[in-house]
Short mmCIF file of C-alpha atoms and ligand atoms in Angstrom, two decimals:
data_model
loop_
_atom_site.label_atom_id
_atom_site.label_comp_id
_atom_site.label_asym_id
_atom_site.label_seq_id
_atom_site.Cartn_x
_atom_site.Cartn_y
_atom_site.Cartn_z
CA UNK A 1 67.18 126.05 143.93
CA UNK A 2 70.80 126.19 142.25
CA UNK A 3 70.82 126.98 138.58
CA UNK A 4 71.41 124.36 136.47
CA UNK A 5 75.33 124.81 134.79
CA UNK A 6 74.87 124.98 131.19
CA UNK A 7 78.65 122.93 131.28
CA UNK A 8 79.99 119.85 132.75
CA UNK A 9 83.50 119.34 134.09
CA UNK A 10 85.59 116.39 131.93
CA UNK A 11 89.30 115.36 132.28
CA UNK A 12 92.23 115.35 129.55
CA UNK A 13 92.86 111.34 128.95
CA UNK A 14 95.25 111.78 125.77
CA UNK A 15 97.54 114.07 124.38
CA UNK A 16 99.09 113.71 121.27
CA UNK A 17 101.68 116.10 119.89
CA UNK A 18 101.66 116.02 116.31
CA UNK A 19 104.10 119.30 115.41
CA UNK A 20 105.08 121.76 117.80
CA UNK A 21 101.96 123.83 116.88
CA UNK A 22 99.43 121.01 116.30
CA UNK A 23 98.34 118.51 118.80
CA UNK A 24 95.25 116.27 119.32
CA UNK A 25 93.72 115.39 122.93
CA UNK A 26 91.06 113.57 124.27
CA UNK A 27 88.46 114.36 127.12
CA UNK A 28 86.17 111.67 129.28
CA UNK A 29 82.71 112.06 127.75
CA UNK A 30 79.24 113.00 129.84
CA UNK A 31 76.93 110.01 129.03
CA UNK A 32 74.24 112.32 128.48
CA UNK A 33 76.30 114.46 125.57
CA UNK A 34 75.43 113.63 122.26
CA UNK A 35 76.35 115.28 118.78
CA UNK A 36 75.80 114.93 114.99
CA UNK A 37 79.12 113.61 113.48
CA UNK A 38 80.75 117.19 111.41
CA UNK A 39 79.63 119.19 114.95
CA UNK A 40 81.33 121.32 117.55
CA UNK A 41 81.61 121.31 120.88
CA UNK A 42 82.23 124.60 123.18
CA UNK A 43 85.35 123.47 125.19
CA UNK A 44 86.45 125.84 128.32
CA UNK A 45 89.52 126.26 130.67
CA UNK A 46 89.65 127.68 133.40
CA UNK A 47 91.81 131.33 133.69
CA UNK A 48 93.87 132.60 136.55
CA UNK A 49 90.97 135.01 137.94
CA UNK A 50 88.77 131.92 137.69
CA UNK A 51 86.19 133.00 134.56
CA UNK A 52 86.51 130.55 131.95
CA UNK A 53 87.29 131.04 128.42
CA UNK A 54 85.48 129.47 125.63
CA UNK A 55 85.91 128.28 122.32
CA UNK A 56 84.35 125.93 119.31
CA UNK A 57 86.07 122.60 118.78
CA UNK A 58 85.23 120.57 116.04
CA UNK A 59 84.69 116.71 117.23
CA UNK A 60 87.05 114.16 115.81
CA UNK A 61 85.70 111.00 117.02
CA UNK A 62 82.47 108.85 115.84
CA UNK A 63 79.14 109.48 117.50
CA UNK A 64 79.40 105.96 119.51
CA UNK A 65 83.18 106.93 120.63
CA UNK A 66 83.29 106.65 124.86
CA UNK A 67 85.78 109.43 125.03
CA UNK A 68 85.66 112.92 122.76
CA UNK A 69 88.43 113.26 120.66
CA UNK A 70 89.92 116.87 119.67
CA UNK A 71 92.72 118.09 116.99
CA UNK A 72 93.81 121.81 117.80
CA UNK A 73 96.37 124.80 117.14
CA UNK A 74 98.33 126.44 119.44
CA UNK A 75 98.31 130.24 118.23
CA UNK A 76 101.19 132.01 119.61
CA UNK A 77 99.29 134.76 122.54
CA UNK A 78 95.82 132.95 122.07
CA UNK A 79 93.94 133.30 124.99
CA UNK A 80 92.54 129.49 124.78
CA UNK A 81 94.93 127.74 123.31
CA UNK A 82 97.95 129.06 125.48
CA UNK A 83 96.12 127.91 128.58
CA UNK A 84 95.11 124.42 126.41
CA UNK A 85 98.49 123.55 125.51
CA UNK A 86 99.29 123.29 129.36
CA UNK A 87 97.08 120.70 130.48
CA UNK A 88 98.18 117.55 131.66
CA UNK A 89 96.40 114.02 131.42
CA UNK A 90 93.30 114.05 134.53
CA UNK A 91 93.38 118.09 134.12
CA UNK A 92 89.79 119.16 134.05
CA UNK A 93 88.20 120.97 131.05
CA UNK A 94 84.79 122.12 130.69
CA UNK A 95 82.70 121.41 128.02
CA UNK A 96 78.91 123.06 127.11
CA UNK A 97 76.01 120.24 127.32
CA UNK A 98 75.08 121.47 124.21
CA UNK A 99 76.54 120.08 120.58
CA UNK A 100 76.10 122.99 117.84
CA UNK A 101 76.67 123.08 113.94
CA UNK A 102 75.54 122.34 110.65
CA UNK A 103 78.78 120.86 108.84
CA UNK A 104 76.04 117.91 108.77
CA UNK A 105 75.28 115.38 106.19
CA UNK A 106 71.63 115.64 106.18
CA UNK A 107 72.34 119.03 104.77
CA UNK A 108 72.10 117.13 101.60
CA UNK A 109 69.97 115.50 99.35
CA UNK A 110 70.85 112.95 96.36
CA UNK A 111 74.28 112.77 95.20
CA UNK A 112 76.80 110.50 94.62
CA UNK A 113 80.36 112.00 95.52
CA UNK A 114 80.68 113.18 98.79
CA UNK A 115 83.76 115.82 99.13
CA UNK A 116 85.61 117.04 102.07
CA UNK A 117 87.83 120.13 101.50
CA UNK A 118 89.72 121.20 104.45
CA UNK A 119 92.69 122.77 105.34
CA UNK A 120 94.29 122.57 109.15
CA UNK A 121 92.68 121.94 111.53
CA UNK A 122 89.17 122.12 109.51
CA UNK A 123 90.12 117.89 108.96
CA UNK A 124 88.53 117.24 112.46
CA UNK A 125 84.79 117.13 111.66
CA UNK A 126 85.44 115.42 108.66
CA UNK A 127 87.25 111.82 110.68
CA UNK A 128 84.23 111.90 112.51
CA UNK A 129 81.70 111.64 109.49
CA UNK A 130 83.89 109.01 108.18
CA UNK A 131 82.95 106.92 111.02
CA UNK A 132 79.13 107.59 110.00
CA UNK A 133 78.28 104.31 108.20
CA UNK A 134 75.33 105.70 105.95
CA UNK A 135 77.63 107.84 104.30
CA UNK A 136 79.32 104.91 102.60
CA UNK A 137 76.27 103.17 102.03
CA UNK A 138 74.68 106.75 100.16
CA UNK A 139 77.83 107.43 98.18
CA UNK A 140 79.51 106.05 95.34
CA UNK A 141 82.48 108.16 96.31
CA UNK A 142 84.07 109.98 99.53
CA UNK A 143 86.71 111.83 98.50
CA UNK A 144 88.61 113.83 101.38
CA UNK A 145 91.43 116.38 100.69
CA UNK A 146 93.12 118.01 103.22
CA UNK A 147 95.53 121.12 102.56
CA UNK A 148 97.78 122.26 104.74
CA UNK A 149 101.23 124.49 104.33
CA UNK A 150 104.00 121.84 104.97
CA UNK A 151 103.61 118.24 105.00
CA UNK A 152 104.45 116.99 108.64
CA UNK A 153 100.93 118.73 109.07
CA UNK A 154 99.08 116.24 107.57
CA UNK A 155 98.19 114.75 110.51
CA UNK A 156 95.82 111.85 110.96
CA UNK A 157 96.85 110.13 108.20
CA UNK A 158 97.61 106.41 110.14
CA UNK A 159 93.80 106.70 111.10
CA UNK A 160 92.59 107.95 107.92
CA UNK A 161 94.52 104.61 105.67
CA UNK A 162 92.91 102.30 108.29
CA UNK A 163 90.20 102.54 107.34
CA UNK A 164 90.57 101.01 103.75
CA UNK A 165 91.23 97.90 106.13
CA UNK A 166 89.55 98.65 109.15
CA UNK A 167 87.51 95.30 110.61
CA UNK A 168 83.73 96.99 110.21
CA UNK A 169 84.34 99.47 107.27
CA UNK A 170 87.32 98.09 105.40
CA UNK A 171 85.22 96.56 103.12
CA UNK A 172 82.47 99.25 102.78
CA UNK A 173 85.00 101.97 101.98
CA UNK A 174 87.86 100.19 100.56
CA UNK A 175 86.29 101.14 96.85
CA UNK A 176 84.75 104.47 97.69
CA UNK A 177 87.25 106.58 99.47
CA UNK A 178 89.71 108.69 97.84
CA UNK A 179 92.07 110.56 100.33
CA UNK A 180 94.19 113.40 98.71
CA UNK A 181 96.90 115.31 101.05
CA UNK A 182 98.30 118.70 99.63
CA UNK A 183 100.73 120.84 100.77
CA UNK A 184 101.26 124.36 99.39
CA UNK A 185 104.54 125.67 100.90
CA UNK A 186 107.02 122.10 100.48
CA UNK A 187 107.44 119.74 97.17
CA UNK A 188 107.53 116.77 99.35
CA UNK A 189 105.14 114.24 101.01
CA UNK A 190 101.96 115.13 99.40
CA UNK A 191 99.75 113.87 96.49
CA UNK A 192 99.24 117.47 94.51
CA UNK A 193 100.85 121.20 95.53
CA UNK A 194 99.27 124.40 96.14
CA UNK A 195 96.14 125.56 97.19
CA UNK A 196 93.21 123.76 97.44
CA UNK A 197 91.57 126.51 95.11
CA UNK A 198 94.28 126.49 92.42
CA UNK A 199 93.95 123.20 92.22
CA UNK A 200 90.01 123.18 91.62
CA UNK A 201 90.35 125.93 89.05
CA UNK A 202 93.32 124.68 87.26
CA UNK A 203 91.33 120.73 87.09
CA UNK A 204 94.40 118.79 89.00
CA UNK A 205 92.22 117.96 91.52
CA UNK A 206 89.46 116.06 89.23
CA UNK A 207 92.25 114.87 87.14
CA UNK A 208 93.78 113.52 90.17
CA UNK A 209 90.75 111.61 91.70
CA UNK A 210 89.29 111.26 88.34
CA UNK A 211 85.96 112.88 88.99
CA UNK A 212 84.31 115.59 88.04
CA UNK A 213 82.61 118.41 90.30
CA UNK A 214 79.07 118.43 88.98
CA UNK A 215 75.81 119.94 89.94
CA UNK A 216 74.08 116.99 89.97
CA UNK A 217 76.61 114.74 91.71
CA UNK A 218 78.71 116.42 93.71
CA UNK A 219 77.98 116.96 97.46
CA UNK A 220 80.75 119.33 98.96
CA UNK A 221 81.90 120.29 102.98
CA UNK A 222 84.43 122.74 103.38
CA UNK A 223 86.14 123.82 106.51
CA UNK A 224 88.74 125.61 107.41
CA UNK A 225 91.02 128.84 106.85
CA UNK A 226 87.58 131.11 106.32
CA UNK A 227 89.45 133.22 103.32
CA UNK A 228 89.75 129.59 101.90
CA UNK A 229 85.94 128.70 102.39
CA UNK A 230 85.36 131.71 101.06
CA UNK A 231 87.10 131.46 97.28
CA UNK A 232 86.67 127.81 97.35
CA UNK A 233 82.57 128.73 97.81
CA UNK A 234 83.10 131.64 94.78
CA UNK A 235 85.12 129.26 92.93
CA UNK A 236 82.11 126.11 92.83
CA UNK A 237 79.44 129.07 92.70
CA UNK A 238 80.75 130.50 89.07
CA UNK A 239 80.03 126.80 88.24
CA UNK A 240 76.74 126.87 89.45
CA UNK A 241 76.93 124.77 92.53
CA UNK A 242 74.98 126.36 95.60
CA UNK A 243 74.97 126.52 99.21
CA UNK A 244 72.48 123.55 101.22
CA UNK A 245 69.77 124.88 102.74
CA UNK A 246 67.04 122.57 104.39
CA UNK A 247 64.15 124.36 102.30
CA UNK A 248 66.28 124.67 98.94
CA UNK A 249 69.06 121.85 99.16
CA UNK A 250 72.40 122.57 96.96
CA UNK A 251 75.75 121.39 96.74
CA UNK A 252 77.73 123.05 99.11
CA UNK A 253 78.21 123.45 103.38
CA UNK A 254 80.55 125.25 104.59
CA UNK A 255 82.11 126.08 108.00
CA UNK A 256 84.80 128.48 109.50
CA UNK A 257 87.19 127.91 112.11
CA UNK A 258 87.59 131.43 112.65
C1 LIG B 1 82.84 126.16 114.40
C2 LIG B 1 84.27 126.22 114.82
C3 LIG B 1 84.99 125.04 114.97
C4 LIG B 1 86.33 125.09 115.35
N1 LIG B 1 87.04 123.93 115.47
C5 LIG B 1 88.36 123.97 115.78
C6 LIG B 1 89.14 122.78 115.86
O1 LIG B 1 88.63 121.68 115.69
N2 LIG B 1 90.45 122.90 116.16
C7 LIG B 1 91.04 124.11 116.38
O2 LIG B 1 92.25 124.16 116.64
N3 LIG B 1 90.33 125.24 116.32
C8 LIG B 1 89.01 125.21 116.04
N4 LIG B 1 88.29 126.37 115.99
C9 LIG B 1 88.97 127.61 116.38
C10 LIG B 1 88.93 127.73 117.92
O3 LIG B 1 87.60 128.01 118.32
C11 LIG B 1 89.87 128.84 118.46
O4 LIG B 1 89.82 129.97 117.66
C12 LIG B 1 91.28 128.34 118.56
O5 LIG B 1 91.33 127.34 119.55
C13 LIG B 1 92.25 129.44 118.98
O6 LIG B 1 91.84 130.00 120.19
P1 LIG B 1 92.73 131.14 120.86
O7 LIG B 1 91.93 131.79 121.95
O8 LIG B 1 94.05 130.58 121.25
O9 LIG B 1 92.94 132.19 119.68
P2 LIG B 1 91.80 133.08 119.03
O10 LIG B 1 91.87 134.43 119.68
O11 LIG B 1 90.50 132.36 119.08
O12 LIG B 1 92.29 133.17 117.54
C14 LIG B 1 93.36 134.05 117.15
C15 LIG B 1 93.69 133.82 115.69
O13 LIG B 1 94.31 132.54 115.52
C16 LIG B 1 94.00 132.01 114.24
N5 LIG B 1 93.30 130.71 114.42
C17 LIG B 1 92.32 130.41 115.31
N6 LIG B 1 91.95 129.10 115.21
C18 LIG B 1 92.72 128.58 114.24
C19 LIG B 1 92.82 127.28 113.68
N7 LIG B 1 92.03 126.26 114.10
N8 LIG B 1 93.70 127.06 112.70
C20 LIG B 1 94.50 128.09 112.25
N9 LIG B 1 94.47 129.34 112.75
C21 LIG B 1 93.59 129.58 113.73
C22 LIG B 1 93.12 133.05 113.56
O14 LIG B 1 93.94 133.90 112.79
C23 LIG B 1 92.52 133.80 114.71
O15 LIG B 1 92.09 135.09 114.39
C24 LIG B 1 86.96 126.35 115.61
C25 LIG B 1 86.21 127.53 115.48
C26 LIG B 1 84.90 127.47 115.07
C27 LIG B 1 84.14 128.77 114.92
N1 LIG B 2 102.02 126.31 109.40
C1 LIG B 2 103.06 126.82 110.07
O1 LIG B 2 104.22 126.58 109.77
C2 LIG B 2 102.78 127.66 111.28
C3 LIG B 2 103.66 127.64 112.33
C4 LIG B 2 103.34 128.37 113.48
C5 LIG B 2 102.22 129.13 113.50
N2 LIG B 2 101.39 129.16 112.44
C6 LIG B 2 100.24 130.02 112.48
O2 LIG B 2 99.05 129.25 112.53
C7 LIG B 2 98.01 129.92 111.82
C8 LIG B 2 97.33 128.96 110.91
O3 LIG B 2 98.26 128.24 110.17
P1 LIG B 2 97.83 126.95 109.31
O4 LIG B 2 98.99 126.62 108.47
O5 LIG B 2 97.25 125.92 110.18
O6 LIG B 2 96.58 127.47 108.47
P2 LIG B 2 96.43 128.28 107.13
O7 LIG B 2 97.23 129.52 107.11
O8 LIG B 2 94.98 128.40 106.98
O9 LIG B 2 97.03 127.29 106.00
C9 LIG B 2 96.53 125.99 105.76
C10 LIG B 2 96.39 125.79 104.26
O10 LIG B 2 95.35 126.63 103.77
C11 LIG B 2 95.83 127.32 102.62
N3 LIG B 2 95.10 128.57 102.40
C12 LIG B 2 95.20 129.69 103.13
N4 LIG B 2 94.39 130.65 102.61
C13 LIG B 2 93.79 130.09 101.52
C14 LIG B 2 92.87 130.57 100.55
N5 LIG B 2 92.37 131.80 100.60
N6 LIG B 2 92.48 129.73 99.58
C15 LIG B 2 92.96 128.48 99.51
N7 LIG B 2 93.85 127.97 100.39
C16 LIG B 2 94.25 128.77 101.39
C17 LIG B 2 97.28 127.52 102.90
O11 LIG B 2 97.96 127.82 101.68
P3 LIG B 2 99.20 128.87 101.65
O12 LIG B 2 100.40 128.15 102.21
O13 LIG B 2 99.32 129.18 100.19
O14 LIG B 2 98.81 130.06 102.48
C18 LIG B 2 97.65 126.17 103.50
O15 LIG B 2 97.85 125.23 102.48
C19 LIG B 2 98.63 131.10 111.07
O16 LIG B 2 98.22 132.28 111.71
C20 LIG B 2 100.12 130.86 111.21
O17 LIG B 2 100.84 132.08 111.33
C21 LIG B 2 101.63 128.42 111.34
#
């Protein structure tokens, strides 16, 4: 008997250029895939000798979405994304039947503010909690910051504004959410300036969104740049706030995009 594939074959539906390194696309969804909003999914094209190349994609849309939704980079010589950037709308793309991660809210217990820190790209996982109803019924506050270098990176921001008047959660998030862009290398088009780190140690960002990073209220994901999870991890450790683990839960989960 054949073996199984551990993959199954999808087709590019969207394609959304956002800068000419940044663009979002989305692929026909398996009805049998299913994934914890904050997850990733192993995405893989196809190269010339026919071997396929694979790599972790955070998942933008909500858990109910029909399609999968994906926000990437294009890294000058990357092996995936140089191949990615190519594809055309009804181009297949191969994605593994299996969702993987812990950037995943159940990482957490108590609480009342719910953060998201994330710079580039490390914004995907975090649209697709949003769309996760019991977070805004858990927290008092959802506060999502998202740091990138110049401001025409701040992409997203059309879907993240709807929803303080979106039909279903307008009025469960209208009050909670706070949504703070940054940008570290313009003066222009952002909320606050620098780095997301500077910004936590200096106290602009709590002065900002008027709350304060506690132990026992603050529940934090970070994702991104991994030198910025990193100091951003040291940074809420010196002030006591820990890591989430299922048998000793904390503030803190973290999750590199490379
Ligand atoms: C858990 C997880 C989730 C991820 N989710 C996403 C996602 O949602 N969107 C996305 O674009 N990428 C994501 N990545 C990164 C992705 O897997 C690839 O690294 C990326 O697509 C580049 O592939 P590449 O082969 O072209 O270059 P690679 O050879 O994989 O990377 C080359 C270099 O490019 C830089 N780089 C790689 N990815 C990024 C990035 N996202 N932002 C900035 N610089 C980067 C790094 O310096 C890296 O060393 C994720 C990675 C992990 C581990
Ligand atoms: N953005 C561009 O204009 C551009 C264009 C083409 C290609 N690229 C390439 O794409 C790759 C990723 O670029 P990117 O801009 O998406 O991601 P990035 O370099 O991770 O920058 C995103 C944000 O994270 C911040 N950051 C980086 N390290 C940090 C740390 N240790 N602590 C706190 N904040 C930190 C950056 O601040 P700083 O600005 O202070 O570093 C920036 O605000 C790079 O290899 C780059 O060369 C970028």
């Amino acid at each position: 008997m054949a073996k199984e594939n551990k993959y199954t074959i999808q087709k590019i539906t969207y394609l959304h250029q956002w800068t000419d390194h940044l663009f979002s696309f989305r692929i026909t969804r398996d009805e049998g895939y299913k994934f914890i909003p904050g997850q990733f999914a192993r995405l893989g094209v196809k190269k010339e000798d026919d071997t396929i190349v694979w790599r972790a994609y955070s998942i933008v849309s909500a858990d109910y979405d029909e399609e999968l939704e994906f926000y990437s980079i294009v890294v000058p010589d990357g092996e995936f994304t140089q191949r990615l950037k190519n594809l055309k709308i009804n181009d297949e793309i191969y994605i593994d039947k299996t969702n993987y991660g812990l950037l995943t809210t159940d990482r957490f217990e108590n609480g009342k503010d719910l953060w998201f820190l994330s710079t580039g790209t490390g914004l995907a996982p975090f649209i697709s909690i949003m769309y996760d109803f019991s977070i805004w019924e858990q927290y008092d506050k959802v506060i999502l910051v998202h740091g990138v270098r110049e401001a025409n990176e701040l992409a997203y921001q059309d879907k993240i504004n709807e929803f303080f008047t979106h039909e279903y959660y307008g009025d469960l998030v209208k009050d909670k959410l706070q949504y703070v862009k940054i940008v570290s290398r313009e003066t222009f088009g952002a909320d606050l300036y620098g780095r997301i780190t500077t910004l936590i140690e200096n106290g602009e960002l709590e002065k900002f969104t008027n709350t304060p990073i506690t132990i026992e209220n603050s529940r934090i994901m970070i994702c991104g740049n991994p030198q910025m999870v990193d100091d951003t991890r040291k940074c809420l450790g010196a002030r006591g706030l820990t890591i989430s683990k299922r048998a000793n839960p904390g503030n803190m989960a973290v999750e590199n995009l490379w």
